[in-house]
Short mmCIF file of C-alpha atoms and ligand atoms in Angstrom, two decimals:
data_model
loop_
_atom_site.label_atom_id
_atom_site.label_comp_id
_atom_site.label_asym_id
_atom_site.label_seq_id
_atom_site.Cartn_x
_atom_site.Cartn_y
_atom_site.Cartn_z
CA MET U 4 93.21 104.17 98.62
CA THR U 5 96.38 105.68 97.13
CA ALA U 6 95.84 108.34 94.51
CA VAL U 7 96.97 107.77 90.93
CA ASN U 8 100.03 109.96 90.26
CA LEU U 9 99.18 112.46 87.49
CA ALA U 10 102.76 113.15 86.40
CA GLY U 11 103.31 115.94 83.88
CA ALA U 12 106.34 114.41 82.13
CA GLU U 13 104.39 112.35 79.60
CA VAL U 14 102.01 115.24 78.84
CA ALA U 15 104.93 117.62 78.33
CA ALA U 16 106.79 115.10 76.13
CA ARG U 17 103.82 114.82 73.74
CA LEU U 18 103.54 118.59 73.51
CA ARG U 19 107.27 118.93 72.90
CA ALA U 20 107.13 116.39 70.06
CA ALA U 21 104.25 118.27 68.36
CA THR U 22 106.08 121.57 68.88
CA ALA U 23 109.34 120.25 67.42
CA ASP U 24 107.52 118.89 64.32
CA ALA U 25 105.72 122.17 63.66
CA ALA U 26 108.82 124.27 64.42
CA GLY U 27 110.85 122.16 61.96
CA GLU U 28 108.29 122.74 59.23
CA LEU U 29 108.17 126.47 59.89
CA ALA U 30 111.98 126.66 59.83
CA GLY U 31 111.92 124.84 56.47
CA HIS U 32 109.84 127.73 55.13
CA GLY U 33 112.25 130.31 56.57
CA ALA U 34 109.90 131.24 59.41
CA ALA U 35 111.54 129.65 62.47
CA PRO U 36 109.36 130.40 65.51
CA ARG U 37 110.80 132.96 67.88
CA LEU U 38 109.88 133.68 71.49
CA ALA U 39 111.08 136.89 73.14
CA VAL U 40 111.29 136.87 76.94
CA VAL U 41 111.55 140.35 78.45
CA VAL U 42 113.20 140.45 81.86
CA ALA U 43 113.59 143.40 84.28
CA THR U 44 114.74 141.79 87.51
CA ASP U 45 117.81 140.24 89.10
CA ASP U 46 115.65 137.78 91.04
CA GLU U 47 117.47 134.42 91.01
CA ALA U 48 114.32 132.23 90.86
CA SER U 49 113.15 134.23 87.86
CA ALA U 50 116.54 133.88 86.17
CA TRP U 51 116.39 130.11 86.74
CA TYR U 52 112.93 129.93 85.15
CA VAL U 53 114.01 131.98 82.12
CA ARG U 54 117.08 129.76 81.64
CA SER U 55 114.84 126.68 81.77
CA ILE U 56 112.51 128.15 79.11
CA ALA U 57 115.49 128.99 76.85
CA LYS U 58 116.90 125.48 77.26
CA ALA U 59 113.54 123.85 76.55
CA ALA U 60 113.06 126.13 73.51
CA GLY U 61 116.43 125.11 72.08
CA LYS U 62 115.43 121.43 72.28
CA VAL U 63 112.27 121.91 70.17
CA GLY U 64 113.64 124.35 67.60
CA VAL U 65 112.12 127.53 68.99
CA ASP U 66 114.49 130.50 68.93
CA CYS U 67 114.32 132.05 72.41
CA GLN U 68 115.66 135.59 72.81
CA VAL U 69 116.04 136.95 76.32
CA ILE U 70 115.94 140.75 76.46
CA ASP U 71 117.20 142.02 79.80
CA CYS U 72 116.04 145.58 80.52
CA GLY U 73 117.78 145.55 83.93
CA PRO U 74 116.27 145.57 87.45
CA THR U 75 115.84 149.36 87.56
CA ALA U 76 114.18 149.75 84.16
CA SER U 77 111.29 152.22 83.99
CA ALA U 78 107.81 151.27 82.82
CA GLU U 79 108.43 153.46 79.73
CA ALA U 80 111.62 151.60 78.81
CA ILE U 81 109.98 148.19 79.22
CA GLY U 82 106.94 149.41 77.28
CA GLN U 83 109.16 150.55 74.41
CA THR U 84 110.86 147.15 74.31
CA LEU U 85 107.48 145.40 74.20
CA SER U 86 106.24 147.75 71.45
CA ARG U 87 109.31 147.03 69.37
CA LEU U 88 108.76 143.28 69.74
CA ALA U 89 105.06 143.67 68.94
CA ALA U 90 106.03 145.28 65.62
CA ASP U 91 108.88 142.87 64.80
CA HIS U 92 107.57 140.35 62.26
CA ARG U 93 110.35 137.83 63.12
CA THR U 94 109.11 137.61 66.74
CA HIS U 95 106.02 135.43 67.12
CA GLY U 96 105.60 135.17 70.89
CA VAL U 97 106.32 137.74 73.61
CA MET U 98 106.48 137.05 77.31
CA LEU U 99 107.07 139.53 80.12
CA GLN U 100 108.75 137.87 83.08
CA THR U 101 107.87 138.82 86.67
CA PRO U 102 108.76 140.21 89.17
CA LEU U 103 109.00 143.70 87.68
CA PRO U 104 110.83 146.70 89.16
CA ALA U 105 109.11 148.45 92.08
CA GLY U 106 106.18 150.56 90.92
CA VAL U 107 105.94 148.86 87.52
CA VAL U 108 102.57 147.13 87.08
CA LEU U 109 102.32 143.99 84.91
CA ARG U 110 98.70 144.66 83.93
CA ASP U 111 99.62 148.07 82.45
CA LEU U 112 102.61 146.79 80.47
CA ALA U 113 100.83 143.64 79.33
CA THR U 114 98.62 145.76 77.07
CA PHE U 115 101.72 146.33 74.88
CA ILE U 116 101.72 142.63 73.96
CA PRO U 117 99.17 142.11 71.16
CA PRO U 118 96.84 139.13 71.80
CA GLU U 119 98.19 137.27 68.74
CA LYS U 120 101.70 137.29 70.32
CA ASP U 121 100.54 137.03 73.93
CA VAL U 122 101.65 133.42 74.40
CA ASP U 123 101.30 133.54 78.20
CA GLY U 124 97.90 135.26 78.14
CA VAL U 125 98.80 138.24 80.35
CA ASN U 126 97.13 141.02 78.34
CA PRO U 127 93.71 141.74 79.90
CA ALA U 128 92.39 141.67 76.33
CA SER U 129 93.43 138.00 76.08
CA LEU U 130 91.45 137.10 79.21
CA GLY U 131 88.49 139.10 77.88
CA ARG U 132 88.65 137.24 74.57
CA LEU U 133 88.92 133.91 76.41
CA ALA U 134 85.88 134.78 78.54
CA SER U 135 83.98 135.82 75.40
CA GLY U 136 84.75 132.59 73.57
CA LEU U 137 87.01 134.34 71.04
CA PRO U 138 90.37 132.89 69.93
CA ALA U 139 93.04 133.78 72.48
CA PHE U 140 96.03 132.30 74.23
CA ALA U 141 95.15 131.26 77.77
CA PRO U 142 97.94 131.63 80.32
CA ALA U 143 100.13 128.56 79.86
CA THR U 144 99.62 127.42 83.47
CA ALA U 145 95.83 127.54 83.17
CA GLU U 146 95.91 125.56 79.95
CA ALA U 147 98.40 123.11 81.50
CA VAL U 148 95.72 122.15 84.04
CA LEU U 149 93.36 121.20 81.19
CA ALA U 150 96.17 119.41 79.32
CA VAL U 151 96.86 117.21 82.37
CA LEU U 152 93.15 116.48 82.88
CA ASP U 153 92.71 115.61 79.19
CA HIS U 154 95.81 113.45 79.03
CA TYR U 155 94.54 111.35 81.94
CA GLN U 156 91.01 111.34 80.44
CA VAL U 157 89.34 112.99 83.40
CA GLU U 158 85.71 113.69 82.47
CA LEU U 159 84.70 117.34 82.92
CA ALA U 160 81.28 117.80 81.31
CA GLY U 161 78.60 118.12 83.97
CA ARG U 162 81.02 117.50 86.82
CA GLU U 163 81.44 119.55 89.97
CA VAL U 164 84.80 121.37 89.73
CA VAL U 165 86.15 123.70 92.42
CA VAL U 166 89.03 126.12 91.72
CA VAL U 167 90.89 127.62 94.70
CA GLY U 168 92.36 130.98 93.63
CA ARG U 169 91.00 133.79 91.46
CA SER U 170 94.11 135.40 89.96
CA THR U 171 93.99 136.57 86.35
CA ILE U 172 96.95 134.33 85.50
CA VAL U 173 95.63 131.03 86.91
CA GLY U 174 92.30 130.90 88.79
CA LYS U 175 90.06 132.97 86.49
CA PRO U 176 91.35 131.64 83.14
CA VAL U 177 91.28 128.04 84.36
CA ALA U 178 87.67 128.57 85.47
CA HIS U 179 86.77 129.85 81.98
CA LEU U 180 88.50 126.91 80.31
CA LEU U 181 86.60 124.51 82.59
CA LEU U 182 83.30 126.27 81.88
CA ASP U 183 83.98 125.90 78.17
CA ARG U 184 84.19 122.17 78.83
CA ASP U 185 80.75 122.18 80.49
CA ALA U 186 81.97 121.65 84.04
CA THR U 187 79.98 123.20 86.90
CA VAL U 188 82.60 125.55 88.31
CA THR U 189 82.91 127.16 91.73
CA ILE U 190 85.77 129.57 92.51
CA CYS U 191 87.11 129.97 96.07
CA HIS U 192 89.40 132.71 97.38
CA SER U 193 90.79 134.07 100.63
CA ARG U 194 87.36 135.35 101.74
CA THR U 195 85.60 132.03 101.14
CA VAL U 196 83.86 130.97 104.34
CA ASP U 197 84.47 127.32 105.23
CA LEU U 198 86.83 126.37 102.40
CA ALA U 199 86.67 122.65 103.29
CA ALA U 200 82.88 122.59 102.90
CA VAL U 201 83.15 123.98 99.36
CA THR U 202 86.21 122.01 98.19
CA GLY U 203 84.69 118.88 99.72
CA ARG U 204 81.96 118.99 97.03
CA ALA U 205 84.50 118.83 94.22
CA GLU U 206 84.83 115.84 91.94
CA VAL U 207 87.77 117.72 90.44
CA LEU U 208 89.70 120.18 92.63
CA VAL U 209 92.18 122.68 91.13
CA VAL U 210 94.31 124.51 93.70
CA ALA U 211 96.23 127.70 92.82
CA ALA U 212 96.52 129.69 96.04
CA GLY U 213 100.26 129.89 96.64
CA ARG U 214 99.85 128.63 100.23
CA ALA U 215 101.93 125.57 101.06
CA GLY U 216 99.85 122.76 102.53
CA LEU U 217 96.56 124.72 102.40
CA ILE U 218 94.62 121.69 101.17
CA THR U 219 94.62 118.70 103.50
CA ALA U 220 92.63 115.46 103.50
CA LYS U 221 89.66 117.18 105.17
CA HIS U 222 89.28 119.45 102.10
CA VAL U 223 89.03 116.56 99.63
CA SER U 224 86.15 114.21 98.90
CA PRO U 225 87.09 110.54 98.61
CA GLY U 226 88.18 109.67 95.07
CA ALA U 227 88.40 113.28 93.83
CA THR U 228 90.93 114.30 91.18
CA VAL U 229 93.23 116.98 92.63
CA ILE U 230 95.41 119.29 90.51
CA ASP U 231 98.01 121.17 92.54
CA VAL U 232 99.19 124.29 90.70
CA GLY U 233 100.97 125.78 93.71
CA THR U 234 104.73 126.22 93.69
CA ASN U 235 106.09 127.32 97.06
CA SER U 236 109.77 127.40 98.00
CA THR U 237 110.83 125.28 100.97
CA VAL U 238 113.53 126.27 103.48
CA ASP U 239 115.92 123.70 101.98
CA GLY U 240 115.60 125.25 98.51
CA GLY U 241 113.05 122.74 97.22
CA LEU U 242 109.54 123.17 95.89
CA THR U 243 106.21 122.22 97.45
CA GLY U 244 102.63 122.64 96.34
CA ASP U 245 99.45 123.93 97.95
CA VAL U 246 98.27 120.40 98.67
CA GLU U 247 99.54 118.38 101.62
CA GLN U 248 100.57 115.42 99.50
CA GLU U 249 100.98 112.87 102.34
CA SER U 250 97.42 113.12 103.71
CA VAL U 251 95.63 113.85 100.41
CA ARG U 252 97.29 110.95 98.58
CA ASP U 253 95.36 108.51 100.78
CA ARG U 254 91.99 110.15 100.08
CA ALA U 255 92.05 111.48 96.49
CA GLY U 256 91.53 109.29 93.45
CA ALA U 257 94.28 111.06 91.50
CA LEU U 258 96.77 113.79 92.33
CA THR U 259 99.47 115.81 90.53
CA PRO U 260 102.91 115.84 92.19
CA VAL U 261 104.89 119.03 92.91
CA PRO U 262 107.39 119.29 91.36
CA GLY U 263 106.73 117.27 88.21
CA GLY U 264 103.01 117.91 87.70
CA VAL U 265 101.63 121.08 86.13
CA GLY U 266 105.04 122.84 85.99
CA PRO U 267 106.72 120.98 83.09
CA VAL U 268 103.49 121.11 81.09
CA THR U 269 103.38 124.91 81.51
CA THR U 270 106.79 125.37 79.89
CA ALA U 271 105.94 122.98 77.08
CA LEU U 272 102.69 124.87 76.40
CA LEU U 273 104.46 128.23 76.26
CA LEU U 274 106.56 126.90 73.38
CA TRP U 275 103.56 125.24 71.73
CA HIS U 276 101.75 128.59 71.88
CA THR U 277 104.77 130.25 70.21
CA VAL U 278 104.59 127.76 67.35
CA ARG U 279 100.83 128.30 67.06
CA ALA U 280 101.42 132.07 66.94
CA ALA U 281 104.03 131.58 64.20
CA LEU U 282 101.67 129.31 62.24
CA ALA U 283 98.85 131.85 62.49
CA ILE U 284 101.15 134.62 61.22
CA ALA U 285 102.47 132.38 58.41
CA ASP U 286 98.85 131.62 57.38
CA GLY U 287 98.28 135.38 57.18
P1 NAP M 25 98.12 134.88 93.44
O1 NAP M 25 98.02 135.92 92.39
O2 NAP M 25 98.81 135.19 94.72
O3 NAP M 25 96.64 134.40 93.78
C1 NAP M 25 96.38 133.49 94.81
C2 NAP M 25 94.90 133.26 94.92
O4 NAP M 25 94.68 132.33 95.98
C3 NAP M 25 94.11 134.52 95.26
O5 NAP M 25 92.92 134.55 94.50
C4 NAP M 25 93.82 134.36 96.75
O6 NAP M 25 92.58 134.92 97.17
C5 NAP M 25 93.72 132.85 96.88
N1 NAP M 25 94.04 132.44 98.25
C6 NAP M 25 95.14 132.78 98.98
N2 NAP M 25 95.05 132.24 100.21
C7 NAP M 25 93.89 131.54 100.25
C8 NAP M 25 93.23 130.78 101.25
N3 NAP M 25 93.76 130.63 102.47
N4 NAP M 25 92.05 130.21 100.94
C9 NAP M 25 91.50 130.36 99.72
N5 NAP M 25 92.08 131.07 98.73
C10 NAP M 25 93.27 131.66 98.99
O7 NAP M 25 98.85 133.57 92.88
P2 NAP M 25 98.87 132.98 91.37
O8 NAP M 25 99.78 133.79 90.53
O9 NAP M 25 97.51 132.69 90.91
O10 NAP M 25 99.62 131.60 91.65
C11 NAP M 25 99.04 130.62 92.48
C12 NAP M 25 100.06 129.52 92.73
O11 NAP M 25 100.36 128.91 91.47
C13 NAP M 25 101.39 130.03 93.28
O12 NAP M 25 101.92 129.05 94.15
C14 NAP M 25 102.25 130.13 92.06
O13 NAP M 25 103.63 130.01 92.36
C15 NAP M 25 101.76 128.94 91.28
N6 NAP M 25 102.04 129.04 89.86
C16 NAP M 25 102.57 127.94 89.29
C17 NAP M 25 102.87 127.94 87.96
C18 NAP M 25 103.42 126.69 87.32
O14 NAP M 25 103.92 126.72 86.23
N7 NAP M 25 103.30 125.54 87.97
C19 NAP M 25 102.67 129.09 87.19
C20 NAP M 25 102.06 130.20 87.78
C21 NAP M 25 101.75 130.16 89.13
P3 NAP M 25 92.29 136.52 97.08
O15 NAP M 25 92.01 136.80 95.63
O16 NAP M 25 91.10 136.71 97.94
O17 NAP M 25 93.52 137.19 97.58
#
């Protein structure tokens, strides 16, 4: 068996089209959606990601403003920038890019981003709202997992789903989103005993551990759908996931590639969230 390739391009293209339509309408009413990306690092990978968001935003009519606080910015300075953006009625979405300067903690600063502008779901209040079933933006990556599963019509209700990873930005929110869809969800982490025994039960396996090649064929039940969220740099400057694609491809029923799977959908969702935030503000 060779797994069906769950490419993200088509999913992202649909989202971009919907975003461009809504952004055009908002602009027509003088309320063009604006995303502010706050940066406080000179990390090259981060700069590349921010450039790719700005480029994607330009293509769908979202105004993307990058505010660079500099790599030595204090928590106070970044907090003031976020507070200003929170109060600015022309800014609809706010994103705080990582890494942050040494000693500056994302969780503390994220509270400056109000949930209604928290388009990447980093404020602990957004995760709390998500867990409580209240309206909130999920982190774009977590929602991208669901967008891929939905696009390829993967059934979730009543199915055994295993998530590897319990971070607040991917593992936990994705587990909540899956629970909301009536999946039976198990979360694994670095202290899970016998990972393969647990992941081997999954009909749908979502992997977000940040460990290249962690998941091999022995971790996957035949025919399972496998979503690889991992993005790990390779020595030659490329990107690889958490799933050993070569061995898993012959055992899984369907598998996302890396790159080209969850990643492009994440960026598209960030912009879609910005438009949704602008629409919510326009509706009062
Ligand atoms: P993270 O904060 O480092 O969390 C990793 C999680 O994986 C932790 O819960 C950790 O367990 C668990 N883990 C690590 N090693 C494990 C092992 N051997 N067995 C089982 N669980 C293990 O990472 P993250 O921010 O969630 O990101 C996860 C991956 O997704 C990374 O590769 C990241 O680059 C990628 N990512 C991709 C996108 C995208 O757009 N495609 C966006 C965001 C993140 P403990 O809690 O016990 O430490």
